[in-house]
Amino acid sequence: MLNSRHKATGERFEEAIAVMTTLNAAASVAALEAGVECATDVTGFGLLGHLYKLARASDVTAVIDSSAVSYLGGAREALAAGYVSGGTRRNLDWVAPHADLTGVARTRRCCWPTPRPRVDC
């Protein structure tokens, strides 16, 4: 959402830039120290896309506590203003057959990006 908004308006989102350039540094060290053997970033396929790929490869299912998912400042506002990328919509369609988001608010579904068949973002 923020990238689509930036492309349309030129507006910069400093928090997003800071998070994306520093997010994984400490986490990667902690993960290795804890013995983690599998991990992924949450970029191109979004939270649900990457989670689905990991679960499928591990032959497990997963449950997300939607109230525990954080959002970058401006993401929900960008969604409300209609800034949704084509990639988000394609990711939604790709993951939709494998997820049940019953009861998850539209703003949460679209910001993950989330699986819902042709979700109305």
Backbone as JSON Lines, residues from 0, in Angstrom:
{"i":0,"aa":"M","n":[0.81,-1.17,0.0],"ca":[0.0,0.0,0.0],"c":[0.87,1.26,0.0]}
{"i":1,"aa":"L","n":[1.88,1.27,0.87],"ca":[2.7,2.48,0.96],"c":[3.47,2.71,-0.34]}
{"i":2,"aa":"N","n":[3.97,1.65,-0.97],"ca":[4.68,1.81,-2.22],"c":[3.76,2.36,-3.31]}
{"i":3,"aa":"S","n":[2.55,1.84,-3.38],"ca":[1.59,2.35,-4.37],"c":[1.28,3.81,-4.11]}
{"i":4,"aa":"R","n":[1.12,4.17,-2.85],"ca":[0.84,5.57,-2.5],"c":[2.04,6.44,-2.86]}
{"i":5,"aa":"H","n":[3.25,5.96,-2.57],"ca":[4.46,6.72,-2.9],"c":[4.55,6.96,-4.41]}
{"i":6,"aa":"K","n":[4.28,5.92,-5.2],"ca":[4.35,6.07,-6.65],"c":[3.36,7.11,-7.16]}
{"i":7,"aa":"A","n":[2.2,7.17,-6.52],"ca":[1.16,8.1,-6.98],"c":[1.37,9.52,-6.48]}
{"i":8,"aa":"T","n":[1.95,9.66,-5.28],"ca":[2.01,10.99,-4.66],"c":[3.43,11.51,-4.44]}
{"i":9,"aa":"G","n":[4.43,10.62,-4.45],"ca":[5.79,11.04,-4.14],"c":[6.06,11.12,-2.65]}
{"i":10,"aa":"E","n":[5.03,10.88,-1.86],"ca":[5.16,10.93,-0.4],"c":[6.12,9.84,0.07]}
{"i":11,"aa":"R","n":[6.98,10.19,1.05],"ca":[7.93,9.23,1.61],"c":[7.43,8.76,2.97]}
{"i":12,"aa":"F","n":[7.75,7.54,3.3],"ca":[7.34,6.95,4.57],"c":[8.6,6.53,5.32]}
{"i":13,"aa":"E","n":[9.13,7.46,6.1],"ca":[10.42,7.25,6.77],"c":[10.4,6.04,7.69]}
{"i":14,"aa":"E","n":[9.3,5.81,8.39],"ca":[9.21,4.65,9.27],"c":[9.38,3.36,8.47]}
{"i":15,"aa":"A","n":[8.73,3.27,7.33],"ca":[8.83,2.07,6.49],"c":[10.27,1.87,6.02]}
{"i":16,"aa":"I","n":[10.92,2.94,5.6],"ca":[12.31,2.85,5.14],"c":[13.21,2.37,6.27]}
{"i":17,"aa":"A","n":[13.03,2.94,7.46],"ca":[13.85,2.54,8.61],"c":[13.63,1.08,8.97]}
{"i":18,"aa":"V","n":[12.39,0.65,8.99],"ca":[12.08,-0.73,9.35],"c":[12.67,-1.69,8.32]}
{"i":19,"aa":"M","n":[12.48,-1.4,7.04],"ca":[12.95,-2.31,6.01],"c":[14.47,-2.39,5.91]}
{"i":20,"aa":"T","n":[15.18,-1.35,6.35],"ca":[16.63,-1.38,6.25],"c":[17.3,-1.91,7.51]}
{"i":21,"aa":"T","n":[16.55,-2.06,8.6],"ca":[17.16,-2.54,9.84],"c":[16.46,-3.74,10.47]}
{"i":22,"aa":"L","n":[15.31,-4.07,9.99],"ca":[14.45,-5.07,10.61],"c":[15.13,-6.41,10.88]}
{"i":23,"aa":"N","n":[15.84,-6.94,9.93],"ca":[16.33,-8.31,10.05],"c":[17.69,-8.47,10.72]}
{"i":24,"aa":"A","n":[18.39,-7.39,10.97],"ca":[19.75,-7.5,11.51],"c":[19.77,-8.24,12.85]}
{"i":25,"aa":"A","n":[19.11,-7.74,13.86],"ca":[19.11,-8.39,15.18],"c":[18.36,-9.71,15.15]}
{"i":26,"aa":"A","n":[17.28,-9.76,14.39],"ca":[16.48,-10.98,14.32],"c":[17.28,-12.15,13.75]}
{"i":27,"aa":"S","n":[18.09,-11.89,12.74],"ca":[18.87,-12.99,12.14],"c":[19.89,-13.53,13.13]}
{"i":28,"aa":"V","n":[20.52,-12.66,13.9],"ca":[21.48,-13.11,14.9],"c":[20.76,-13.94,15.97]}
{"i":29,"aa":"A","n":[19.64,-13.42,16.47],"ca":[18.88,-14.13,17.5],"c":[18.37,-15.47,16.99]}
{"i":30,"aa":"A","n":[17.91,-15.52,15.76],"ca":[17.39,-16.76,15.19],"c":[18.48,-17.82,15.09]}
{"i":31,"aa":"L","n":[19.64,-17.42,14.61],"ca":[20.75,-18.36,14.5],"c":[21.19,-18.87,15.88]}
{"i":32,"aa":"E","n":[21.24,-17.96,16.84],"ca":[21.62,-18.36,18.2],"c":[20.59,-19.31,18.81]}
{"i":33,"aa":"A","n":[19.33,-19.17,18.41],"ca":[18.26,-20.03,18.95],"c":[18.16,-21.35,18.19]}
{"i":34,"aa":"G","n":[18.94,-21.52,17.13],"ca":[18.92,-22.76,16.38],"c":[17.87,-22.83,15.29]}
{"i":35,"aa":"V","n":[17.36,-21.69,14.87],"ca":[16.35,-21.68,13.81],"c":[16.96,-22.27,12.53]}
{"i":36,"aa":"E","n":[16.21,-23.14,11.89],"ca":[16.69,-23.79,10.66],"c":[15.92,-23.35,9.43]}
{"i":37,"aa":"C","n":[14.84,-22.62,9.61],"ca":[14.04,-22.18,8.48],"c":[13.44,-20.82,8.8]}
{"i":38,"aa":"A","n":[13.52,-19.91,7.85],"ca":[12.95,-18.58,8.05],"c":[12.69,-17.97,6.68]}
{"i":39,"aa":"T","n":[11.9,-16.93,6.67],"ca":[11.65,-16.21,5.43],"c":[11.38,-14.75,5.76]}
{"i":40,"aa":"D","n":[11.56,-13.9,4.79],"ca":[11.17,-12.52,4.96],"c":[9.68,-12.4,4.62]}
{"i":41,"aa":"V","n":[9.1,-11.29,4.9],"ca":[7.68,-11.11,4.6],"c":[7.57,-9.95,3.61]}
{"i":42,"aa":"T","n":[8.07,-10.2,2.41],"ca":[8.07,-9.14,1.41],"c":[7.14,-9.52,0.27]}
{"i":43,"aa":"G","n":[7.67,-9.98,-0.82],"ca":[6.91,-10.21,-2.04],"c":[5.59,-10.93,-1.92]}
{"i":44,"aa":"F","n":[5.55,-12.01,-1.13],"ca":[4.31,-12.76,-1.0],"c":[3.51,-12.34,0.23]}
{"i":45,"aa":"G","n":[4.04,-11.41,1.01],"ca":[3.33,-10.96,2.2],"c":[3.32,-12.0,3.29]}
{"i":46,"aa":"L","n":[2.77,-11.63,4.42],"ca":[2.72,-12.51,5.58],"c":[2.06,-13.84,5.25]}
{"i":47,"aa":"L","n":[0.88,-13.81,4.67],"ca":[0.15,-15.04,4.42],"c":[0.77,-15.9,3.33]}
{"i":48,"aa":"G","n":[1.29,-15.27,2.3],"ca":[1.92,-16.02,1.22],"c":[3.14,-16.79,1.7]}
{"i":49,"aa":"H","n":[4.0,-16.11,2.47],"ca":[5.19,-16.77,2.98],"c":[4.83,-17.82,4.03]}
{"i":50,"aa":"L","n":[3.86,-17.53,4.88],"ca":[3.43,-18.5,5.88],"c":[2.88,-19.75,5.19]}
{"i":51,"aa":"Y","n":[2.08,-19.54,4.17],"ca":[1.53,-20.68,3.43],"c":[2.65,-21.53,2.83]}
{"i":52,"aa":"K","n":[3.66,-20.89,2.23],"ca":[4.75,-21.64,1.62],"c":[5.53,-22.44,2.67]}
{"i":53,"aa":"L","n":[5.78,-21.84,3.82],"ca":[6.5,-22.55,4.88],"c":[5.67,-23.7,5.43]}
{"i":54,"aa":"A","n":[4.38,-23.46,5.67],"ca":[3.51,-24.51,6.22],"c":[3.39,-25.67,5.24]}
{"i":55,"aa":"R","n":[3.2,-25.34,3.96],"ca":[3.07,-26.38,2.94],"c":[4.35,-27.23,2.87]}
{"i":56,"aa":"A","n":[5.49,-26.57,2.88],"ca":[6.76,-27.3,2.79],"c":[7.02,-28.15,4.03]}
{"i":57,"aa":"S","n":[6.46,-27.74,5.17],"ca":[6.66,-28.46,6.42],"c":[5.53,-29.43,6.73]}
{"i":58,"aa":"D","n":[4.51,-29.47,5.87],"ca":[3.35,-30.33,6.05],"c":[2.65,-30.06,7.39]}
{"i":59,"aa":"V","n":[2.45,-28.77,7.68],"ca":[1.74,-28.35,8.89],"c":[0.7,-27.3,8.52]}
{"i":60,"aa":"T","n":[-0.14,-26.97,9.46],"ca":[-1.05,-25.84,9.3],"c":[-0.61,-24.75,10.25]}
{"i":61,"aa":"A","n":[-1.17,-23.56,10.09],"ca":[-0.78,-22.44,10.94],"c":[-2.01,-21.62,11.32]}
{"i":62,"aa":"V","n":[-1.91,-20.96,12.47],"ca":[-2.96,-20.06,12.93],"c":[-2.29,-18.73,13.26]}
{"i":63,"aa":"I","n":[-2.89,-17.65,12.81],"ca":[-2.36,-16.31,13.09],"c":[-3.28,-15.61,14.08]}
{"i":64,"aa":"D","n":[-2.7,-15.02,15.1],"ca":[-3.44,-14.15,16.01],"c":[-3.44,-12.78,15.35]}
{"i":65,"aa":"S","n":[-4.53,-12.45,14.66],"ca":[-4.55,-11.21,13.86],"c":[-4.35,-9.97,14.71]}
{"i":66,"aa":"S","n":[-4.69,-10.03,15.99],"ca":[-4.5,-8.85,16.84],"c":[-3.02,-8.63,17.16]}
{"i":67,"aa":"A","n":[-2.17,-9.63,16.91],"ca":[-0.74,-9.5,17.19],"c":[0.05,-9.01,15.99]}
{"i":68,"aa":"V","n":[-0.59,-8.86,14.84],"ca":[0.11,-8.41,13.63],"c":[0.2,-6.89,13.65]}
{"i":69,"aa":"S","n":[1.42,-6.38,13.55],"ca":[1.6,-4.92,13.58],"c":[1.58,-4.35,12.16]}
{"i":70,"aa":"Y","n":[1.37,-3.06,12.07],"ca":[1.27,-2.37,10.79],"c":[2.16,-1.13,10.82]}
{"i":71,"aa":"L","n":[2.8,-0.85,9.7],"ca":[3.57,0.38,9.59],"c":[2.62,1.57,9.56]}
{"i":72,"aa":"G","n":[3.07,2.67,10.12],"ca":[2.28,3.88,10.08],"c":[1.93,4.26,8.65]}
{"i":73,"aa":"G","n":[0.67,4.56,8.43],"ca":[0.21,4.97,7.11],"c":[-0.34,3.86,6.25]}
{"i":74,"aa":"A","n":[-0.1,2.59,6.62],"ca":[-0.53,1.46,5.78],"c":[-2.05,1.4,5.68]}
{"i":75,"aa":"R","n":[-2.73,1.47,6.8],"ca":[-4.2,1.4,6.77],"c":[-4.8,2.61,6.08]}
{"i":76,"aa":"E","n":[-4.19,3.76,6.27],"ca":[-4.68,4.97,5.63],"c":[-4.5,4.87,4.11]}
{"i":77,"aa":"A","n":[-3.37,4.32,3.69],"ca":[-3.12,4.15,2.25],"c":[-4.16,3.2,1.66]}
{"i":78,"aa":"L","n":[-4.48,2.13,2.37],"ca":[-5.51,1.2,1.92],"c":[-6.85,1.91,1.8]}
{"i":79,"aa":"A","n":[-7.2,2.67,2.82],"ca":[-8.48,3.38,2.8],"c":[-8.56,4.36,1.64]}
{"i":80,"aa":"A","n":[-7.42,4.89,1.23],"ca":[-7.38,5.84,0.11],"c":[-7.31,5.12,-1.25]}
{"i":81,"aa":"G","n":[-7.29,3.78,-1.23],"ca":[-7.32,3.03,-2.47],"c":[-5.98,2.64,-3.05]}
{"i":82,"aa":"Y","n":[-4.9,2.8,-2.3],"ca":[-3.58,2.44,-2.81],"c":[-3.3,0.97,-2.54]}
{"i":83,"aa":"V","n":[-3.66,0.11,-3.47],"ca":[-3.43,-1.33,-3.36],"c":[-2.74,-1.77,-4.64]}
{"i":84,"aa":"S","n":[-1.58,-2.41,-4.49],"ca":[-0.82,-2.81,-5.67],"c":[-1.43,-4.03,-6.35]}
{"i":85,"aa":"G","n":[-1.1,-4.2,-7.63],"ca":[-1.53,-5.38,-8.36],"c":[-0.96,-6.64,-7.74]}
{"i":86,"aa":"G","n":[0.26,-6.55,-7.2],"ca":[0.87,-7.71,-6.55],"c":[0.09,-8.16,-5.34]}
{"i":87,"aa":"T","n":[-0.43,-7.21,-4.59],"ca":[-1.26,-7.55,-3.43],"c":[-2.48,-8.33,-3.87]}
{"i":88,"aa":"R","n":[-3.13,-7.85,-4.92],"ca":[-4.32,-8.54,-5.41],"c":[-3.98,-9.94,-5.93]}
{"i":89,"aa":"R","n":[-2.87,-10.08,-6.64],"ca":[-2.47,-11.4,-7.14],"c":[-2.12,-12.34,-5.99]}
{"i":90,"aa":"N","n":[-1.46,-11.81,-4.95],"ca":[-1.16,-12.63,-3.78],"c":[-2.43,-13.1,-3.09]}
{"i":91,"aa":"L","n":[-3.4,-12.23,-3.01],"ca":[-4.68,-12.6,-2.41],"c":[-5.3,-13.77,-3.16]}
{"i":92,"aa":"D","n":[-5.33,-13.67,-4.47],"ca":[-5.91,-14.73,-5.29],"c":[-5.13,-16.03,-5.17]}
{"i":93,"aa":"W","n":[-3.81,-15.95,-5.07],"ca":[-2.96,-17.13,-5.0],"c":[-3.15,-17.9,-3.69]}
{"i":94,"aa":"V","n":[-3.27,-17.19,-2.58],"ca":[-3.35,-17.84,-1.28],"c":[-4.79,-18.17,-0.89]}
{"i":95,"aa":"A","n":[-5.75,-17.54,-1.49],"ca":[-7.16,-17.67,-1.11],"c":[-7.65,-19.1,-0.91]}
{"i":96,"aa":"P","n":[-7.32,-20.03,-1.79],"ca":[-7.84,-21.39,-1.61],"c":[-7.31,-22.1,-0.36]}
{"i":97,"aa":"H","n":[-6.31,-21.52,0.3],"ca":[-5.64,-22.21,1.39],"c":[-5.83,-21.54,2.75]}
{"i":98,"aa":"A","n":[-6.73,-20.56,2.84],"ca":[-6.87,-19.82,4.09],"c":[-8.33,-19.57,4.42]}
{"i":99,"aa":"D","n":[-8.6,-19.46,5.69],"ca":[-9.93,-19.09,6.18],"c":[-9.77,-17.82,7.01]}
{"i":100,"aa":"L","n":[-10.21,-16.71,6.46],"ca":[-10.09,-15.44,7.17],"c":[-11.44,-14.94,7.67]}
{"i":101,"aa":"T","n":[-12.34,-15.86,7.91],"ca":[-13.65,-15.5,8.43],"c":[-13.48,-14.69,9.71]}
{"i":102,"aa":"G","n":[-14.11,-13.55,9.75],"ca":[-14.04,-12.72,10.95],"c":[-12.86,-11.77,11.0]}
{"i":103,"aa":"V","n":[-11.98,-11.81,10.02],"ca":[-10.84,-10.89,9.99],"c":[-11.26,-9.64,9.22]}
{"i":104,"aa":"A","n":[-11.12,-8.49,9.83],"ca":[-11.56,-7.23,9.23],"c":[-10.88,-6.98,7.89]}
{"i":105,"aa":"R","n":[-11.58,-6.31,7.0],"ca":[-11.07,-5.98,5.66],"c":[-9.73,-5.27,5.74]}
{"i":106,"aa":"T","n":[-9.59,-4.32,6.66],"ca":[-8.34,-3.57,6.76],"c":[-7.19,-4.47,7.16]}
{"i":107,"aa":"R","n":[-7.44,-5.48,7.95],"ca":[-6.38,-6.42,8.31],"c":[-6.07,-7.35,7.13]}
{"i":108,"aa":"R","n":[-7.12,-7.86,6.46],"ca":[-6.91,-8.78,5.34],"c":[-6.07,-8.13,4.25]}
{"i":109,"aa":"C","n":[-6.39,-6.91,3.88],"ca":[-5.7,-6.26,2.76],"c":[-4.31,-5.8,3.1]}
{"i":110,"aa":"C","n":[-4.02,-5.57,4.36],"ca":[-2.68,-5.1,4.73],"c":[-1.68,-6.24,4.92]}
{"i":111,"aa":"W","n":[-2.12,-7.5,4.88],"ca":[-1.17,-8.58,5.13],"c":[-0.29,-8.93,3.96]}
{"i":112,"aa":"P","n":[-0.43,-8.85,2.72],"ca":[-1.65,-8.99,1.95],"c":[-2.24,-10.36,2.2]}
{"i":113,"aa":"T","n":[-3.49,-10.45,2.01],"ca":[-4.18,-11.61,2.53],"c":[-4.89,-12.42,1.48]}
{"i":114,"aa":"P","n":[-5.26,-13.61,1.83],"ca":[-6.0,-14.45,0.9],"c":[-7.48,-14.28,1.04]}
{"i":115,"aa":"R","n":[-8.08,-13.88,0.05],"ca":[-9.53,-13.85,-0.09],"c":[-9.79,-13.82,-1.58]}
{"i":116,"aa":"P","n":[-10.64,-14.66,-2.08],"ca":[-10.88,-14.61,-3.52],"c":[-11.4,-13.25,-3.91]}
{"i":117,"aa":"R","n":[-10.67,-12.56,-4.73],"ca":[-11.04,-11.24,-5.22],"c":[-11.57,-10.36,-4.1]}
{"i":118,"aa":"V","n":[-10.79,-10.28,-3.04],"ca":[-11.21,-9.45,-1.92],"c":[-11.41,-8.03,-2.4]}
{"i":119,"aa":"D","n":[-12.37,-7.37,-1.86],"ca":[-12.73,-6.03,-2.34],"c":[-11.87,-4.99,-1.66]}
{"i":120,"aa":"C","n":[-10.64,-4.84,-2.11],"ca":[-9.71,-3.86,-1.51],"c":[-9.92,-2.5,-2.12]}
